[in-house]
Short mmCIF file of C-alpha atoms and ligand atoms in Angstrom, two decimals:
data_model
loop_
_atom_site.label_atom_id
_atom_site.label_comp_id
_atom_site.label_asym_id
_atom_site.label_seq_id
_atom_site.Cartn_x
_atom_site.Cartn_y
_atom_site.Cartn_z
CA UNK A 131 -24.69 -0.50 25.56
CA UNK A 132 -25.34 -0.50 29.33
CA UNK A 133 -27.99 -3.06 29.32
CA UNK A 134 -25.47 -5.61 27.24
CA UNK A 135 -22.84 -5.04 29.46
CA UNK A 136 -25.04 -5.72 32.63
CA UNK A 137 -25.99 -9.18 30.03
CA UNK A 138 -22.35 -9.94 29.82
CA UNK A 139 -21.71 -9.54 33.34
CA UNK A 140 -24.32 -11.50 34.23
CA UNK A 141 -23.81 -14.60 31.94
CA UNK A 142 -20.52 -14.92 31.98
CA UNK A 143 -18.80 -12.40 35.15
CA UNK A 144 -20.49 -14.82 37.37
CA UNK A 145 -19.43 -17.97 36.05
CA UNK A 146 -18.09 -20.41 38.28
CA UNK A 147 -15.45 -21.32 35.87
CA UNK A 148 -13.06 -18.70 35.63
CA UNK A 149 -9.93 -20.30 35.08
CA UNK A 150 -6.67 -19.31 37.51
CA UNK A 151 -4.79 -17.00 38.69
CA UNK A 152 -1.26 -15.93 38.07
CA UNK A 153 1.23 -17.61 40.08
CA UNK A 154 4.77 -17.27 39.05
CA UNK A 155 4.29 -13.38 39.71
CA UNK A 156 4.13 -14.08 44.06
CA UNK A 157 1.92 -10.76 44.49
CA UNK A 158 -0.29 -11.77 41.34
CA UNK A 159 -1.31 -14.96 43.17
CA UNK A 160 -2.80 -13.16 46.09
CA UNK A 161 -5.79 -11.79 43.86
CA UNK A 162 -9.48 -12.85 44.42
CA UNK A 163 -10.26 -14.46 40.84
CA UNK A 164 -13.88 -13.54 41.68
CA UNK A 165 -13.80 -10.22 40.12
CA UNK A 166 -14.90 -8.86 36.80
CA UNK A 167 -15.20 -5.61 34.86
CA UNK A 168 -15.64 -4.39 31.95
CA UNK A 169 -15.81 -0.73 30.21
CA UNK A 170 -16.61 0.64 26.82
CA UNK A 171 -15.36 3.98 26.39
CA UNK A 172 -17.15 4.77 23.00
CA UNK A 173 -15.10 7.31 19.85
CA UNK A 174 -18.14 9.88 21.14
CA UNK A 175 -16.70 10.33 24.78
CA UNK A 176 -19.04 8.26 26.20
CA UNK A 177 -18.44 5.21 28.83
CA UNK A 178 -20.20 2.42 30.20
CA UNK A 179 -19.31 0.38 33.23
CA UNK A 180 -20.77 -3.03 34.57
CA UNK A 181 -19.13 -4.71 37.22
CA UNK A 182 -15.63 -4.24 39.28
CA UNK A 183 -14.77 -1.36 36.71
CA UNK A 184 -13.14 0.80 38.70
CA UNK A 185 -11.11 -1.64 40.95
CA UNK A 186 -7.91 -0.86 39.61
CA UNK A 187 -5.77 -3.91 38.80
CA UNK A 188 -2.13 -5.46 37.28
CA UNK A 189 -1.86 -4.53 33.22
CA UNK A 190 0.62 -6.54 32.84
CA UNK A 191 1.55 -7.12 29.33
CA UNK A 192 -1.43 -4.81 28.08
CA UNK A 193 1.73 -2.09 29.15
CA UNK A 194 3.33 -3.62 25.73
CA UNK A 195 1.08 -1.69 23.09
CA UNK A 196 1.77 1.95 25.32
CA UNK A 197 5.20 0.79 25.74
CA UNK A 198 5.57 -0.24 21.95
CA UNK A 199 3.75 3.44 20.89
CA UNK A 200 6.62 5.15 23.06
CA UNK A 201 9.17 3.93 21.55
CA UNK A 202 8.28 4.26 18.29
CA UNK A 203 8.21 7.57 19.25
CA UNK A 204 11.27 7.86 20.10
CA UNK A 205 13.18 5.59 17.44
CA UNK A 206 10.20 5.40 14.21
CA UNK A 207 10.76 2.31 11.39
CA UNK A 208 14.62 1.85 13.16
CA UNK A 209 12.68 -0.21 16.09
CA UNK A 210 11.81 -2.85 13.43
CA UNK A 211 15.87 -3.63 12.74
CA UNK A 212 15.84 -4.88 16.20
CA UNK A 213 12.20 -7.05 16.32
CA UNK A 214 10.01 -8.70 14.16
CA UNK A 215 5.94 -8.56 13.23
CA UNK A 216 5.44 -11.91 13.18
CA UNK A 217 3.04 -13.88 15.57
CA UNK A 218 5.29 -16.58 17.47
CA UNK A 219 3.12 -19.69 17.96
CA UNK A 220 4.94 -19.50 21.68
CA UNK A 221 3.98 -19.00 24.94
CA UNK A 222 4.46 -14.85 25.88
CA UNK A 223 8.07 -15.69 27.64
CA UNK A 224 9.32 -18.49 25.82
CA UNK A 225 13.05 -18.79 24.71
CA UNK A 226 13.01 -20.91 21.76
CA UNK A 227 13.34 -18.89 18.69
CA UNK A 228 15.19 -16.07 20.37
CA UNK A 229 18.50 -18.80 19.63
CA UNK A 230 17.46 -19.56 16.11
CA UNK A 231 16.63 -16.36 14.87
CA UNK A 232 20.18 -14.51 16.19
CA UNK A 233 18.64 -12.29 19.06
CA UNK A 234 15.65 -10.49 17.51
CA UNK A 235 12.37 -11.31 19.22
CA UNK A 236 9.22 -11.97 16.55
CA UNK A 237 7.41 -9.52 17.92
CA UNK A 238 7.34 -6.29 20.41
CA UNK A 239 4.19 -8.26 22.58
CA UNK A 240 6.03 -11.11 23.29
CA UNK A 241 8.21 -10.44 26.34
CA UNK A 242 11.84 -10.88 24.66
CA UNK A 243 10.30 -7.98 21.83
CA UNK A 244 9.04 -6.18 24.87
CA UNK A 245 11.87 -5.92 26.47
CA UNK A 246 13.43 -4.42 23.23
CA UNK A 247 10.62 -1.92 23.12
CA UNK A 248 11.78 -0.92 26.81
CA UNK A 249 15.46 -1.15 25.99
CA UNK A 250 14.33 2.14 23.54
CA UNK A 251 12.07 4.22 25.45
CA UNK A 252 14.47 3.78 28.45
CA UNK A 253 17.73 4.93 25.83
CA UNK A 254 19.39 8.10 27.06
CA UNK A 255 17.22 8.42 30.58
CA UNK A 256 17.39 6.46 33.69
CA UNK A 257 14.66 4.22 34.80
CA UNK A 258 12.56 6.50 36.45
CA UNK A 259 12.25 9.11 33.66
CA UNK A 260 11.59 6.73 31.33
CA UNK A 261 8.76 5.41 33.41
CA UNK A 262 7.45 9.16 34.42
CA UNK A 263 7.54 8.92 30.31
CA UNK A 264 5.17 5.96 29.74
CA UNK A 265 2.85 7.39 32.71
CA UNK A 266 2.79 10.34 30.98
CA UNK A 267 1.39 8.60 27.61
CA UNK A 268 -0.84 6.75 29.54
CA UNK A 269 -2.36 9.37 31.70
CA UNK A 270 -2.53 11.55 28.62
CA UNK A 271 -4.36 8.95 26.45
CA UNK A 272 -6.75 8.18 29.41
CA UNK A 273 -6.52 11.91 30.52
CA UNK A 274 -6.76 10.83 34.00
CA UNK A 275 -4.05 11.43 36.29
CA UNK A 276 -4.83 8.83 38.97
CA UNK A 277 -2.99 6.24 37.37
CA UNK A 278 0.79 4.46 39.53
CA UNK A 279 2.29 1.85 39.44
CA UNK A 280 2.67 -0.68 42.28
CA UNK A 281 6.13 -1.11 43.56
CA UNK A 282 4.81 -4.30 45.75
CA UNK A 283 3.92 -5.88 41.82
CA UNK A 284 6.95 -4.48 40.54
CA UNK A 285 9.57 -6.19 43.09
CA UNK A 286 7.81 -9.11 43.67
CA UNK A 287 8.72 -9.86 39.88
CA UNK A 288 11.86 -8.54 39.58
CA UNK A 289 12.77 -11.15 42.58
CA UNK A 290 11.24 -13.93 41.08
CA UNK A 291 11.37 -13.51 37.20
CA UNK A 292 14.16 -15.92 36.11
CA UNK A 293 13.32 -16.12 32.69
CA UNK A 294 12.62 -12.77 31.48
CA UNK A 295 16.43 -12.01 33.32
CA UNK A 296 17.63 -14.86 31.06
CA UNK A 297 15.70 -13.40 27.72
CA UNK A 298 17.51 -9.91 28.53
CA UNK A 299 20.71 -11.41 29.02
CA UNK A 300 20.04 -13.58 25.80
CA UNK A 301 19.33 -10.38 24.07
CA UNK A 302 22.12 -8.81 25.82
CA UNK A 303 24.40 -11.22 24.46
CA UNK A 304 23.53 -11.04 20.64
CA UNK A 305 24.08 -6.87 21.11
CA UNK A 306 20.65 -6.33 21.09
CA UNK A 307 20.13 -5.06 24.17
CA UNK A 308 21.87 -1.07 24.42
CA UNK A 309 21.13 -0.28 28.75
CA UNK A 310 22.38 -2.17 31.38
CA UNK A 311 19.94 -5.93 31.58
CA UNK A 312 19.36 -5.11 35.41
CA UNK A 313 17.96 -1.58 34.62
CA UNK A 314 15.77 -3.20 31.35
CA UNK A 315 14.30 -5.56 33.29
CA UNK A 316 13.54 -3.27 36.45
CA UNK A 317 11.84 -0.79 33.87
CA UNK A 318 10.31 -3.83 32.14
CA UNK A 319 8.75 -5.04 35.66
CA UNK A 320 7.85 -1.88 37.04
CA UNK A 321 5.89 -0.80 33.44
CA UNK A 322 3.98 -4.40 34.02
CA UNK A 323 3.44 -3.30 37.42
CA UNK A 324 1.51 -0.14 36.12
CA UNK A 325 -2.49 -0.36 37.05
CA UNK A 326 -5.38 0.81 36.20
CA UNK A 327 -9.26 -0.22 36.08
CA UNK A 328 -11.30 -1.02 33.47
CA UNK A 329 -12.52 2.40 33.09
CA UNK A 330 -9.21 4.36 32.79
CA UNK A 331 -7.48 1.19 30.24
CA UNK A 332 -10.75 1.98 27.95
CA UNK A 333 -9.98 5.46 27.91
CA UNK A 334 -6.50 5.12 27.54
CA UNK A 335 -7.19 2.72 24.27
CA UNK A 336 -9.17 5.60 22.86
CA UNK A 337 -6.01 6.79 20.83
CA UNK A 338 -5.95 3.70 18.95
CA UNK A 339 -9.59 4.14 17.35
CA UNK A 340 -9.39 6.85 14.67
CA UNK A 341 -12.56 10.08 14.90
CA UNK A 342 -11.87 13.02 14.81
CA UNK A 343 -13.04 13.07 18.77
CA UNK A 344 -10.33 10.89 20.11
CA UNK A 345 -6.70 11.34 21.69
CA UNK A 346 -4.29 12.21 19.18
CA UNK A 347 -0.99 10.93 20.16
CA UNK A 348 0.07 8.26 17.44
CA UNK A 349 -0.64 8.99 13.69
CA UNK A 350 -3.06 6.98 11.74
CA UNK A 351 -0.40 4.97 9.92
CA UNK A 352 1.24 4.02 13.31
CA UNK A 353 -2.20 3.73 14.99
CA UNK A 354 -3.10 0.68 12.32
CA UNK A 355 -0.01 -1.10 12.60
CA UNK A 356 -0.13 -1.46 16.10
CA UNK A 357 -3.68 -2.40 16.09
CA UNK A 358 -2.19 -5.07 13.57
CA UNK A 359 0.08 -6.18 15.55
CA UNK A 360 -2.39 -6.41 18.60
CA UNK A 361 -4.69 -8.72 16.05
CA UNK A 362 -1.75 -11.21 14.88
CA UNK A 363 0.28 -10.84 18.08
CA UNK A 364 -1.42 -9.77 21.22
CA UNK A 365 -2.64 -12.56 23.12
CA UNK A 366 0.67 -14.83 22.02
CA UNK A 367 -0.10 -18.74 20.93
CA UNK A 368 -3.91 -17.61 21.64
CA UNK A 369 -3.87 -15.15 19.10
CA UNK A 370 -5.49 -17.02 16.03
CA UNK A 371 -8.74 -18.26 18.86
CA UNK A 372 -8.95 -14.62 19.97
CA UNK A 373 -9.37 -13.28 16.14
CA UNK A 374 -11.49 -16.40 15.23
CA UNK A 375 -13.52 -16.05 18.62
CA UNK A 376 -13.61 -12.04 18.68
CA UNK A 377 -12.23 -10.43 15.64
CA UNK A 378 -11.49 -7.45 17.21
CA UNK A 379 -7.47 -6.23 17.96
CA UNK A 380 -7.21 -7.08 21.14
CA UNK A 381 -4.26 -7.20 24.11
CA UNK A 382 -4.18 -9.46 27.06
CA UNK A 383 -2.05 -9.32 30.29
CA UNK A 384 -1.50 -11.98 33.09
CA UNK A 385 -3.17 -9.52 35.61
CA UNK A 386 -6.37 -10.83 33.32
CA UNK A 387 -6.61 -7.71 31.30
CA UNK A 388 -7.94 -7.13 27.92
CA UNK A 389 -8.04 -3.68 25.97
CA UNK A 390 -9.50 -4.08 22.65
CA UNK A 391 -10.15 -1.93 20.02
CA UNK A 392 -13.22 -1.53 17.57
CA UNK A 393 -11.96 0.91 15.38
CA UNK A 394 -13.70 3.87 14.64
CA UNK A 395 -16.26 2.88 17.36
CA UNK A 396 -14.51 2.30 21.04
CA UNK A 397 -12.47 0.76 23.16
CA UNK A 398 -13.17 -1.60 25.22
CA UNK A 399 -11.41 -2.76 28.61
CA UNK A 400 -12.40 -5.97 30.39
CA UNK A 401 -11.05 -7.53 33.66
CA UNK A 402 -11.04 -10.67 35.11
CA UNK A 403 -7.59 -12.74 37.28
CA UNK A 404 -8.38 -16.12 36.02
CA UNK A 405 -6.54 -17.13 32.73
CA UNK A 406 -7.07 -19.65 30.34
CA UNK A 407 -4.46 -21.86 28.89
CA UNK A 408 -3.11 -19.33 26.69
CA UNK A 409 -2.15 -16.97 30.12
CA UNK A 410 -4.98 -15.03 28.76
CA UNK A 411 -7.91 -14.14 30.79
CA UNK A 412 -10.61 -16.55 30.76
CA UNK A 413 -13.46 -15.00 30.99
CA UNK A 414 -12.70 -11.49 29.35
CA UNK A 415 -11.82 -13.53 26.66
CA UNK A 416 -15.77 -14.93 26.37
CA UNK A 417 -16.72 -11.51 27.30
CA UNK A 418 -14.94 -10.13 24.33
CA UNK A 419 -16.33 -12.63 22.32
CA UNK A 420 -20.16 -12.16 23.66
CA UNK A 421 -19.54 -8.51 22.86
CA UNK A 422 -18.37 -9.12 19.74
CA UNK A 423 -21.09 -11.26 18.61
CA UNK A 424 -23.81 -8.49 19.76
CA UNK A 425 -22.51 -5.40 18.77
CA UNK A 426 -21.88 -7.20 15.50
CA UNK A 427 -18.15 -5.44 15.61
CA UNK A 428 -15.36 -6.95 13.63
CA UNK A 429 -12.84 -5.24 11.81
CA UNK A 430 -13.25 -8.81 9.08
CA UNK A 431 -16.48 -6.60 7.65
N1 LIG B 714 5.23 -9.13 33.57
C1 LIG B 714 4.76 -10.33 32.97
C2 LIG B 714 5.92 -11.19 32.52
O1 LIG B 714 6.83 -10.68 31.98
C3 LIG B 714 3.89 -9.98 31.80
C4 LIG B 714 3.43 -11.19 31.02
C5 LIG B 714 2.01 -11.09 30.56
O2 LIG B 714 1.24 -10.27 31.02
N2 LIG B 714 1.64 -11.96 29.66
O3 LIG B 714 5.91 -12.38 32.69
#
């Protein structure tokens, strides 16, 4: 496993093509794209590193599938009166349907779904013990302590993040939105804002693969639908290319993150700023898909 990581990071972490960085998040666009890491944290406890794996960096929307296992949670089957399981065909914060379909978001990755999913784990608590909550998952799935989130991240969206206001007030204005949209949408940017390295998102992803030697924290019905939701749903209107490519449930963020999930075997965290056209990251994506391809892991047999 070491040796084909070393591989991967040396055909593809290298490349010169690696696609670019986030912009529209100010602090995100300050990121050297030359970076790259990736980490399998295997169902046995062990974990292999190559590259920048313990630089920690932006989750981003990878935050949705901790965020999504909170509040179900907290709220079970309710959570799916307010958003759907469908893929959306859309880009991740896109305001199309939202008019269409009478408030509720397709699904809990995009981020008009996400924002639901935040709306519930924040119900009842303010902002900052709802986030001391989600820390608390991921810590506890990554059992490492040593995870924040950056505050510098965290405002620089909540300054500049025009649409994701408009989504909350959209959902706001259909009803289904229950907190305040100025404390969703801080709580929304500040989980984003959460970071972590390749290393400690691996570990953290080990709940989601089912031995009897992994993290405990969802149960195994919940554990497969979110890992079906991360296939169908995860990287948005790139979501059909990442199955085809990969076939392994997999979620990206804009901070170029990818956790994805082998089940039964690992899970495995890659890391690299520059996106592709899909906001996903470029070259974790072909990463993903190399290590696919080698390991011979799909969950298509
Ligand atoms: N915080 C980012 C946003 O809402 C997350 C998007 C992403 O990672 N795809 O725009």
């Amino acid at each position: 496993m070491k040796d084909l990581l070393d591989d991967i990071y040396a055909n593809i972490g290298l490349s010169p093509e690696r696609g670019g960085v986030a912009t529209y998040i100010p602090e995100l666009a300050k990121i050297d794209p030359h970076q790259f890491g990736m980490c399998v944290a295997a169902a046995d406890g062990e974990v292999y590193t190559a590259g920048d794996a313990e630089v920690p960096f932006s989750i981003q929307s990878v935050s949705k599938v901790f965020a999504l296992a909170l509040a179900l949670g907290k709220v079970g089957d309710q959570l799916w009166r307010r958003v759907g399981r469908e893929p959306s065909g859309l880009s991740f914060n896109s305001l199309l349907l939202l008019e269409r379909e009478d408030g509720i978001p397709r699904n809990p990755f995009i981020n008009a779904g996400a924002l639901i999913a935040t709306d519930i784990y924040l119900a009842g608590s303010r902002p900052k013990e709802a986030l001391g909550q989600l820390l608390r998952f991921v810590r506890a799935a990554s059992d490492d302590e040593d995870i924040h989130i950056n505050e510098m991240v965290a405002r620089s969206e909540i300054a500049t993040g025009h649409r994701n206001v408009a989504l909350a007030h959209y959902l706001a204005s259909f009803g289904n939105l229950h907190s305040g949209v100025d404390e969703v949408y801080g709580t929304y940017c500040h989980q984003c804002a959460i970071e972590m390295s390749c290393r400690q998102l691996a570990l953290a992803g080990r709940f989601l693969i089912d031995t009897d030697d992994t993290p405990k924290l969802v149960s195994r019905e919940r554990r497969r639908r979110i890992a079906a939701l991360m296939m169908t749903c995860g990287h948005y209107d790139g979501s059909g290319d990442f199955a085809f490519r990969v076939g392994l449930p997999g979620k990206s963020g804009v901070g170029g993150g990818i956790l994805a999930i082998a089940p039964g075997k690992a899970s495995v965290a890659v890391w690299s700023p520059g996106l592709n056209r899909y906001g996903n990251s470029k070259l974790g994506t072909e990463a993903m898909e190399m290590f696919a391809r080698k390991t011979g892991w799909s969950v298509f047999g």
